[in-house]
Structure formats: structure tokens, C-alpha cells
Amino acid sequence: QKEVEQDPGPLSVPEGAIVSLNCTYSNSAFQYFMWYRQYSRKGPELLMYTYSSGNKEDGRFTAQVDKSSKYISLFIRDSQPSDSATYLCAVSNAGGTSYGKLTFGQGTILTVHP
Amino acid sequence: EAQVTQNPRYLITVTGKKLTVTCSQNMNHEYMSWYRQDPGLGLRQIYYSMNVEVTDKGDVPEGYKVSRKEKRNFPLILESPSPNQTSLYFCASSLSRLSEQYFGPGTRLTVT
């Protein structure tokens, strides 16, 4: 079983739609949760960074973590064509031999069409 | 401009011909790492370095070597490349292990 599972999509939505991207993870030791965005032919860039359970909002983006069910989500409101990219979830823990090591999901390809 | 640079961006080579992919960062970051990205497998860590002369294996280190002689540089060495090392490679750096990682633009390697 992979440590982080992410539906690869692809996901295609019309402009203005609400997008929901999801990941599940298996190790309850993970405490840091991130979403990276990767445009075509570019390196990933950090979009959201959360610690522990709860919601974090940044403009049109909301990251949600439910540690009890080991489930993390990214919501995009009023999606725009410029949001078209691959979205990668990543998890990390704060202790042990794998301290700080990022484990990525497979990535979800999102296309927002006008 | 704060950035991570990688060279070359594209490389086609043959089995067994040694190659080096360079990585350099200008942010004085202590932590650097190399990833490979393959369809359906996401990003997997190859090697990482917590500081000069300190390197350690990631999840998929077989067939790769690294060195960290200077803080800003972290080259990835393939001494005898094989076709299964055909992939998209990313270098990343961060202030510390738990800080935001900044990724380079990627190196697309094809081994025939």
C-alpha cells in the first residue's frame, strides 16, 4: 500500500466551478500536509502548508485536513483557466529517521476550460 | 532572483555513459534533495543532503550518486545509466528539512 494515495484524474471542469482534490495517507505519524502546484514543464511550487487537523484558507484556495480519517483535501473556488496544472499532495512528519521527508501523492491533472 | 537551477534541461544519452546533472541554489539553503518524477508514481526522493558533506539515501537511490562539497551545489551522478533511469528529475532546496522546498525547473533524461 502506498503511503499517500491521490486520484490521478484527469479532472476537467468549466471555469467558475468548485474543484475538490483529495488524498488519503496511511501513516498516522504524518503531521505536516502540503499541496504543490506544478505547471507544465515547470517544477512544483508550494501552494498550501498546514499542520495538524483543520482548515486553512488562502484566497480561492482552502486546504482541509482530517487526521482522524487520514484524509486531506484542497478546494478551489471560482476556478480559472490559469488554475490548470497538476496538483500534488505531500505529507511529512516531525520525528524519527524520516524527519522532514516529503512523501508525495501521484498528482491530479486539472484542466479548467473557459 | 532566488532560484534553483539545473543543467542540462534535456539530455539524451546511451546506456553506460556516465553523466552528471548539476543543481545550484542561491538562497543559502542547508537542505537539498533530488527527486525523480514518473507517470503514475509521483515524485520519489533519490538522495538528500542536510548540509555540506552530509548526504543520505532517499527512497530510490540505486544507480545514483551525489556529493555536497559546497553549500550551493548538489550534483546528481549516474555512473552507468540504464533505460529504467529515463525520467524527469527535480532538484529542490529548503532552509531546513521542514521548511518549504523550492524546486528547480527539471531535467528530462532519456537513456537509450
PDB file of C-alpha atoms in Angstrom:
ATOM      1  CA  GLN A   1       0.000   0.000   0.000  1.00  0.00           C
ATOM      2  CA  LYS A   2       1.333   3.423  -0.939  1.00  0.00           C
ATOM      3  CA  GLU A   3       1.811   5.840   1.933  1.00  0.00           C
ATOM      4  CA  VAL A   4      -0.125   8.551   0.077  1.00  0.00           C
ATOM      5  CA  GLU A   5      -2.856   7.865  -2.457  1.00  0.00           C
ATOM      6  CA  GLN A   6      -4.159  10.502  -4.829  1.00  0.00           C
ATOM      7  CA  ASP A   7      -6.648  10.139  -7.653  1.00  0.00           C
ATOM      8  CA  PRO A   8      -4.620  10.984 -10.781  1.00  0.00           C
ATOM      9  CA  GLY A   9      -7.671  12.205 -12.701  1.00  0.00           C
ATOM     10  CA  PRO A  10      -7.545  13.822 -15.152  1.00  0.00           C
ATOM     11  CA  LEU A  11     -10.168  16.272 -13.936  1.00  0.00           C
ATOM     12  CA  SER A  12     -11.807  18.689 -16.370  1.00  0.00           C
ATOM     13  CA  VAL A  13     -14.140  21.443 -15.125  1.00  0.00           C
ATOM     14  CA  PRO A  14     -15.712  24.598 -16.548  1.00  0.00           C
ATOM     15  CA  GLU A  15     -14.449  27.993 -15.466  1.00  0.00           C
ATOM     16  CA  GLY A  16     -16.078  29.111 -12.215  1.00  0.00           C
ATOM     17  CA  ALA A  17     -16.592  25.592 -10.858  1.00  0.00           C
ATOM     18  CA  ILE A  18     -15.598  24.490  -7.373  1.00  0.00           C
ATOM     19  CA  VAL A  19     -12.833  21.918  -7.548  1.00  0.00           C
ATOM     20  CA  SER A  20     -12.166  19.301  -4.888  1.00  0.00           C
ATOM     21  CA  LEU A  21      -8.849  17.440  -4.855  1.00  0.00           C
ATOM     22  CA  ASN A  22      -8.241  14.674  -2.347  1.00  0.00           C
ATOM     23  CA  CYS A  23      -5.577  12.451  -0.873  1.00  0.00           C
ATOM     24  CA  THR A  24      -5.522   9.713   1.722  1.00  0.00           C
ATOM     25  CA  TYR A  25      -2.489   8.631   3.725  1.00  0.00           C
ATOM     26  CA  SER A  26      -1.716   5.578   5.798  1.00  0.00           C
ATOM     27  CA  ASN A  27       0.773   6.678   8.484  1.00  0.00           C
ATOM     28  CA  SER A  28      -0.749   8.471  11.467  1.00  0.00           C
ATOM     29  CA  ALA A  29       2.690   9.930  12.290  1.00  0.00           C
ATOM     30  CA  PHE A  30       2.368  12.446   9.476  1.00  0.00           C
ATOM     31  CA  GLN A  31       1.831  15.900  10.915  1.00  0.00           C
ATOM     32  CA  TYR A  32       2.580  18.314   8.084  1.00  0.00           C
ATOM     33  CA  PHE A  33       0.422  18.480   4.990  1.00  0.00           C
ATOM     34  CA  MET A  34       1.136  20.348   1.813  1.00  0.00           C
ATOM     35  CA  TRP A  35      -0.258  20.986  -1.623  1.00  0.00           C
ATOM     36  CA  TYR A  36       2.068  21.741  -4.502  1.00  0.00           C
ATOM     37  CA  ARG A  37       1.037  23.033  -7.908  1.00  0.00           C
ATOM     38  CA  GLN A  38       3.014  22.073 -10.990  1.00  0.00           C
ATOM     39  CA  TYR A  39       2.517  23.792 -14.310  1.00  0.00           C
ATOM     40  CA  SER A  40       3.503  22.011 -17.488  1.00  0.00           C
ATOM     41  CA  ARG A  41       7.311  21.878 -17.972  1.00  0.00           C
ATOM     42  CA  LYS A  42       7.916  23.509 -14.583  1.00  0.00           C
ATOM     43  CA  GLY A  43       8.957  22.381 -11.128  1.00  0.00           C
ATOM     44  CA  PRO A  44       6.375  22.066  -8.329  1.00  0.00           C
ATOM     45  CA  GLU A  45       5.704  25.142  -6.208  1.00  0.00           C
ATOM     46  CA  LEU A  46       4.201  25.212  -2.738  1.00  0.00           C
ATOM     47  CA  LEU A  47       0.561  26.276  -2.674  1.00  0.00           C
ATOM     48  CA  MET A  48      -0.636  25.475   0.841  1.00  0.00           C
ATOM     49  CA  TYR A  49       1.059  24.252   4.049  1.00  0.00           C
ATOM     50  CA  THR A  50      -0.932  23.084   7.064  1.00  0.00           C
ATOM     51  CA  TYR A  51      -0.117  21.480  10.368  1.00  0.00           C
ATOM     52  CA  SER A  52      -2.483  19.077  12.092  1.00  0.00           C
ATOM     53  CA  SER A  53      -6.250  18.917  11.546  1.00  0.00           C
ATOM     54  CA  GLY A  54      -8.444  21.771  10.427  1.00  0.00           C
ATOM     55  CA  ASN A  55      -8.893  24.217   7.581  1.00  0.00           C
ATOM     56  CA  LYS A  56      -6.597  26.836   6.117  1.00  0.00           C
ATOM     57  CA  GLU A  57      -7.793  29.381   3.614  1.00  0.00           C
ATOM     58  CA  ASP A  58      -5.787  31.486   1.169  1.00  0.00           C
ATOM     59  CA  GLY A  59      -7.841  33.432  -1.325  1.00  0.00           C
ATOM     60  CA  ARG A  60      -9.727  30.983  -3.527  1.00  0.00           C
ATOM     61  CA  PHE A  61      -7.889  28.005  -2.046  1.00  0.00           C
ATOM     62  CA  THR A  62      -8.835  26.059   1.091  1.00  0.00           C
ATOM     63  CA  ALA A  63      -6.801  23.173   2.471  1.00  0.00           C
ATOM     64  CA  GLN A  64      -8.551  20.773   4.802  1.00  0.00           C
ATOM     65  CA  VAL A  65      -7.008  18.066   6.974  1.00  0.00           C
ATOM     66  CA  ASP A  66      -8.901  15.338   8.825  1.00  0.00           C
ATOM     67  CA  LYS A  67      -6.339  13.362  10.789  1.00  0.00           C
ATOM     68  CA  SER A  68      -8.944  11.018  12.238  1.00  0.00           C
ATOM     69  CA  SER A  69      -9.737   9.662   8.790  1.00  0.00           C
ATOM     70  CA  LYS A  70      -6.265  10.380   7.324  1.00  0.00           C
ATOM     71  CA  TYR A  71      -7.789  12.484   4.577  1.00  0.00           C
ATOM     72  CA  ILE A  72      -6.583  15.762   3.092  1.00  0.00           C
ATOM     73  CA  SER A  73      -8.367  17.971   0.592  1.00  0.00           C
ATOM     74  CA  LEU A  74      -7.786  21.066  -1.475  1.00  0.00           C
ATOM     75  CA  PHE A  75     -10.763  23.130  -2.602  1.00  0.00           C
ATOM     76  CA  ILE A  76     -10.512  25.712  -5.352  1.00  0.00           C
ATOM     77  CA  ARG A  77     -13.391  28.190  -5.581  1.00  0.00           C
ATOM     78  CA  ASP A  78     -14.260  30.086  -8.744  1.00  0.00           C
ATOM     79  CA  SER A  79     -11.726  28.077 -10.717  1.00  0.00           C
ATOM     80  CA  GLN A  80      -9.884  29.846 -13.540  1.00  0.00           C
ATOM     81  CA  PRO A  81      -8.126  28.561 -16.668  1.00  0.00           C
ATOM     82  CA  SER A  82      -4.861  29.660 -15.011  1.00  0.00           C
ATOM     83  CA  ASP A  83      -5.517  27.006 -12.326  1.00  0.00           C
ATOM     84  CA  SER A  84      -4.943  24.300 -14.951  1.00  0.00           C
ATOM     85  CA  ALA A  85      -1.982  22.321 -13.618  1.00  0.00           C
ATOM     86  CA  THR A  86      -1.028  19.145 -11.802  1.00  0.00           C
ATOM     87  CA  TYR A  87      -1.747  19.293  -8.069  1.00  0.00           C
ATOM     88  CA  LEU A  88       0.372  17.171  -5.757  1.00  0.00           C
ATOM     89  CA  CYS A  89      -0.363  16.479  -2.122  1.00  0.00           C
ATOM     90  CA  ALA A  90       2.591  15.842   0.163  1.00  0.00           C
ATOM     91  CA  VAL A  91       2.945  14.760   3.775  1.00  0.00           C
ATOM     92  CA  SER A  92       5.764  14.877   6.270  1.00  0.00           C
ATOM     93  CA  ASN A  93       6.449  14.004   9.876  1.00  0.00           C
ATOM     94  CA  ALA A  94       8.456  15.739  12.555  1.00  0.00           C
ATOM     95  CA  GLY A  95      10.288  12.869  14.151  1.00  0.00           C
ATOM     96  CA  GLY A  96      12.172   9.638  13.631  1.00  0.00           C
ATOM     97  CA  THR A  97      14.565   8.742  10.849  1.00  0.00           C
ATOM     98  CA  SER A  98      12.254  10.159   8.182  1.00  0.00           C
ATOM     99  CA  TYR A  99      12.031  13.558   9.900  1.00  0.00           C
ATOM    100  CA  GLY A 100      11.052  16.202   7.382  1.00  0.00           C
ATOM    101  CA  LYS A 101      10.996  13.809   4.438  1.00  0.00           C
ATOM    102  CA  LEU A 102       8.301  14.663   1.927  1.00  0.00           C
ATOM    103  CA  THR A 103       6.140  11.828   0.613  1.00  0.00           C
ATOM    104  CA  PHE A 104       4.117  12.809  -2.447  1.00  0.00           C
ATOM    105  CA  GLY A 105       0.889  11.593  -3.927  1.00  0.00           C
ATOM    106  CA  GLN A 106       0.790  10.723  -7.618  1.00  0.00           C
ATOM    107  CA  GLY A 107      -0.631  14.121  -8.595  1.00  0.00           C
ATOM    108  CA  THR A 108      -4.009  15.095 -10.106  1.00  0.00           C
ATOM    109  CA  ILE A 109      -4.098  16.730 -13.530  1.00  0.00           C
ATOM    110  CA  LEU A 110      -6.674  19.552 -13.545  1.00  0.00           C
ATOM    111  CA  THR A 111      -7.936  21.389 -16.618  1.00  0.00           C
ATOM    112  CA  VAL A 112     -10.251  24.394 -16.275  1.00  0.00           C
ATOM    113  CA  HIS A 113     -11.802  25.265 -19.609  1.00  0.00           C
ATOM    114  CA  PRO A 114     -13.276  28.673 -20.434  1.00  0.00           C
TER     115      PRO A 114
ATOM    116  CA  GLU B   1      16.378  36.356  -8.020  1.00  0.00           C
ATOM    117  CA  ALA B   2      16.119  33.439  -5.577  1.00  0.00           C
ATOM    118  CA  GLN B   3      16.172  30.243  -7.554  1.00  0.00           C
ATOM    119  CA  VAL B   4      17.268  26.666  -8.037  1.00  0.00           C
ATOM    120  CA  THR B   5      18.944  25.993 -11.365  1.00  0.00           C
ATOM    121  CA  GLN B   6      19.544  22.681 -13.071  1.00  0.00           C
ATOM    122  CA  ASN B   7      21.601  21.778 -16.096  1.00  0.00           C
ATOM    123  CA  PRO B   8      21.093  20.397 -18.599  1.00  0.00           C
ATOM    124  CA  ARG B   9      17.318  20.769 -19.011  1.00  0.00           C
ATOM    125  CA  TYR B  10      17.159  17.980 -21.592  1.00  0.00           C
ATOM    126  CA  LEU B  11      19.560  15.101 -22.109  1.00  0.00           C
ATOM    127  CA  ILE B  12      19.517  12.056 -24.356  1.00  0.00           C
ATOM    128  CA  THR B  13      22.278   9.554 -23.719  1.00  0.00           C
ATOM    129  CA  VAL B  14      23.147   5.897 -24.205  1.00  0.00           C
ATOM    130  CA  THR B  15      23.323   3.067 -21.715  1.00  0.00           C
ATOM    131  CA  GLY B  16      26.506   3.075 -19.666  1.00  0.00           C
ATOM    132  CA  LYS B  17      27.765   6.562 -20.489  1.00  0.00           C
ATOM    133  CA  LYS B  18      28.432   8.415 -17.252  1.00  0.00           C
ATOM    134  CA  LEU B  19      26.611  11.706 -16.795  1.00  0.00           C
ATOM    135  CA  THR B  20      26.188  14.453 -14.233  1.00  0.00           C
ATOM    136  CA  VAL B  21      23.200  16.707 -13.717  1.00  0.00           C
ATOM    137  CA  THR B  22      24.137  19.877 -11.874  1.00  0.00           C
ATOM    138  CA  CYS B  23      21.997  21.667  -9.315  1.00  0.00           C
ATOM    139  CA  SER B  24      22.717  25.025  -7.748  1.00  0.00           C
ATOM    140  CA  GLN B  25      20.769  27.270  -5.359  1.00  0.00           C
ATOM    141  CA  ASN B  26      21.440  30.885  -4.403  1.00  0.00           C
ATOM    142  CA  MET B  27      19.332  31.024  -1.221  1.00  0.00           C
ATOM    143  CA  ASN B  28      21.940  29.717   1.244  1.00  0.00           C
ATOM    144  CA  HIS B  29      19.707  26.731   1.968  1.00  0.00           C
ATOM    145  CA  GLU B  30      21.075  23.900   4.065  1.00  0.00           C
ATOM    146  CA  TYR B  31      18.768  21.144   2.838  1.00  0.00           C
ATOM    147  CA  MET B  32      18.870  19.895  -0.758  1.00  0.00           C
ATOM    148  CA  SER B  33      17.382  16.849  -2.407  1.00  0.00           C
ATOM    149  CA  TRP B  34      16.872  15.098  -5.715  1.00  0.00           C
ATOM    150  CA  TYR B  35      13.599  13.608  -6.928  1.00  0.00           C
ATOM    151  CA  ARG B  36      12.509  11.699  -9.975  1.00  0.00           C
ATOM    152  CA  GLN B  37       9.007  12.022 -11.369  1.00  0.00           C
ATOM    153  CA  ASP B  38       7.400   9.188 -13.309  1.00  0.00           C
ATOM    154  CA  PRO B  39       3.813   8.848 -14.588  1.00  0.00           C
ATOM    155  CA  GLY B  40       1.580   7.183 -12.012  1.00  0.00           C
ATOM    156  CA  LEU B  41       4.322   7.193  -9.362  1.00  0.00           C
ATOM    157  CA  GLY B  42       4.560  10.854  -8.478  1.00  0.00           C
ATOM    158  CA  LEU B  43       7.736  12.367  -7.068  1.00  0.00           C
ATOM    159  CA  ARG B  44      10.133   9.996  -5.335  1.00  0.00           C
ATOM    160  CA  GLN B  45      13.165  11.107  -3.409  1.00  0.00           C
ATOM    161  CA  ILE B  46      16.533   9.790  -4.635  1.00  0.00           C
ATOM    162  CA  TYR B  47      19.041  11.392  -2.253  1.00  0.00           C
ATOM    163  CA  TYR B  48      19.097  14.291   0.140  1.00  0.00           C
ATOM    164  CA  SER B  49      21.673  16.390   1.940  1.00  0.00           C
ATOM    165  CA  MET B  50      21.228  18.200   5.224  1.00  0.00           C
ATOM    166  CA  ASN B  51      24.444  20.171   4.893  1.00  0.00           C
ATOM    167  CA  VAL B  52      27.899  20.186   3.321  1.00  0.00           C
ATOM    168  CA  GLU B  53      29.432  16.682   3.299  1.00  0.00           C
ATOM    169  CA  VAL B  54      26.222  15.196   4.780  1.00  0.00           C
ATOM    170  CA  THR B  55      24.183  13.102   2.342  1.00  0.00           C
ATOM    171  CA  ASP B  56      21.775  10.207   2.745  1.00  0.00           C
ATOM    172  CA  LYS B  57      19.639   7.882   0.653  1.00  0.00           C
ATOM    173  CA  GLY B  58      16.038   8.569  -0.168  1.00  0.00           C
ATOM    174  CA  ASP B  59      13.507   6.046  -1.428  1.00  0.00           C
ATOM    175  CA  VAL B  60      15.094   5.151  -4.777  1.00  0.00           C
ATOM    176  CA  PRO B  61      18.900   5.637  -4.533  1.00  0.00           C
ATOM    177  CA  GLU B  62      20.026   2.638  -6.620  1.00  0.00           C
ATOM    178  CA  GLY B  63      22.112   3.658  -9.635  1.00  0.00           C
ATOM    179  CA  TYR B  64      22.695   7.223  -8.427  1.00  0.00           C
ATOM    180  CA  LYS B  65      25.407   9.091  -6.550  1.00  0.00           C
ATOM    181  CA  VAL B  66      25.522  12.584  -5.114  1.00  0.00           C
ATOM    182  CA  SER B  67      28.052  14.866  -3.485  1.00  0.00           C
ATOM    183  CA  ARG B  68      27.790  18.056  -1.448  1.00  0.00           C
ATOM    184  CA  LYS B  69      31.166  19.752  -1.369  1.00  0.00           C
ATOM    185  CA  GLU B  70      29.736  23.267  -1.328  1.00  0.00           C
ATOM    186  CA  LYS B  71      26.535  24.509   0.232  1.00  0.00           C
ATOM    187  CA  ARG B  72      25.076  25.816  -3.023  1.00  0.00           C
ATOM    188  CA  ASN B  73      25.748  22.801  -5.284  1.00  0.00           C
ATOM    189  CA  PHE B  74      24.332  19.292  -5.218  1.00  0.00           C
ATOM    190  CA  PRO B  75      25.149  17.347  -8.407  1.00  0.00           C
ATOM    191  CA  LEU B  76      23.445  14.074  -9.297  1.00  0.00           C
ATOM    192  CA  ILE B  77      25.727  11.480 -10.884  1.00  0.00           C
ATOM    193  CA  LEU B  78      24.679   8.480 -12.935  1.00  0.00           C
ATOM    194  CA  GLU B  79      27.837   6.411 -13.372  1.00  0.00           C
ATOM    195  CA  SER B  80      26.292   3.802 -15.680  1.00  0.00           C
ATOM    196  CA  PRO B  81      22.850   4.965 -16.792  1.00  0.00           C
ATOM    197  CA  SER B  82      20.245   2.392 -17.799  1.00  0.00           C
ATOM    198  CA  PRO B  83      16.933   2.813 -19.673  1.00  0.00           C
ATOM    199  CA  ASN B  84      14.931   2.485 -16.420  1.00  0.00           C
ATOM    200  CA  GLN B  85      16.514   5.767 -15.320  1.00  0.00           C
ATOM    201  CA  THR B  86      14.693   7.588 -18.097  1.00  0.00           C
ATOM    202  CA  SER B  87      12.684  10.114 -16.135  1.00  0.00           C
ATOM    203  CA  LEU B  88      12.077  13.741 -15.187  1.00  0.00           C
ATOM    204  CA  TYR B  89      14.466  14.824 -12.437  1.00  0.00           C
ATOM    205  CA  PHE B  90      13.996  17.676  -9.987  1.00  0.00           C
ATOM    206  CA  CYS B  91      16.414  19.237  -7.559  1.00  0.00           C
ATOM    207  CA  ALA B  92      14.963  21.042  -4.532  1.00  0.00           C
ATOM    208  CA  SER B  93      16.311  23.097  -1.663  1.00  0.00           C
ATOM    209  CA  SER B  94      14.952  24.444   1.615  1.00  0.00           C
ATOM    210  CA  LEU B  95      16.158  26.344   4.633  1.00  0.00           C
ATOM    211  CA  SER B  96      15.655  23.291   6.813  1.00  0.00           C
ATOM    212  CA  ARG B  97      14.087  19.880   6.479  1.00  0.00           C
ATOM    213  CA  LEU B  98      10.611  21.075   7.475  1.00  0.00           C
ATOM    214  CA  SER B  99      10.690  24.332   5.505  1.00  0.00           C
ATOM    215  CA  GLU B 100       9.124  24.985   2.126  1.00  0.00           C
ATOM    216  CA  GLN B 101      11.044  23.235  -0.624  1.00  0.00           C
ATOM    217  CA  TYR B 102      11.916  25.207  -3.741  1.00  0.00           C
ATOM    218  CA  PHE B 103      12.160  23.142  -6.890  1.00  0.00           C
ATOM    219  CA  GLY B 104      14.305  23.607  -9.948  1.00  0.00           C
ATOM    220  CA  PRO B 105      12.834  23.562 -13.484  1.00  0.00           C
ATOM    221  CA  GLY B 106      13.557  19.874 -14.058  1.00  0.00           C
ATOM    222  CA  THR B 107      15.859  17.804 -16.249  1.00  0.00           C
ATOM    223  CA  ARG B 108      14.302  15.417 -18.720  1.00  0.00           C
ATOM    224  CA  LEU B 109      16.651  12.467 -19.165  1.00  0.00           C
ATOM    225  CA  THR B 110      16.286   9.780 -21.806  1.00  0.00           C
ATOM    226  CA  VAL B 111      18.590   6.758 -21.724  1.00  0.00           C
ATOM    227  CA  THR B 112      18.529   4.590 -24.855  1.00  0.00           C
TER     228      THR B 112
END
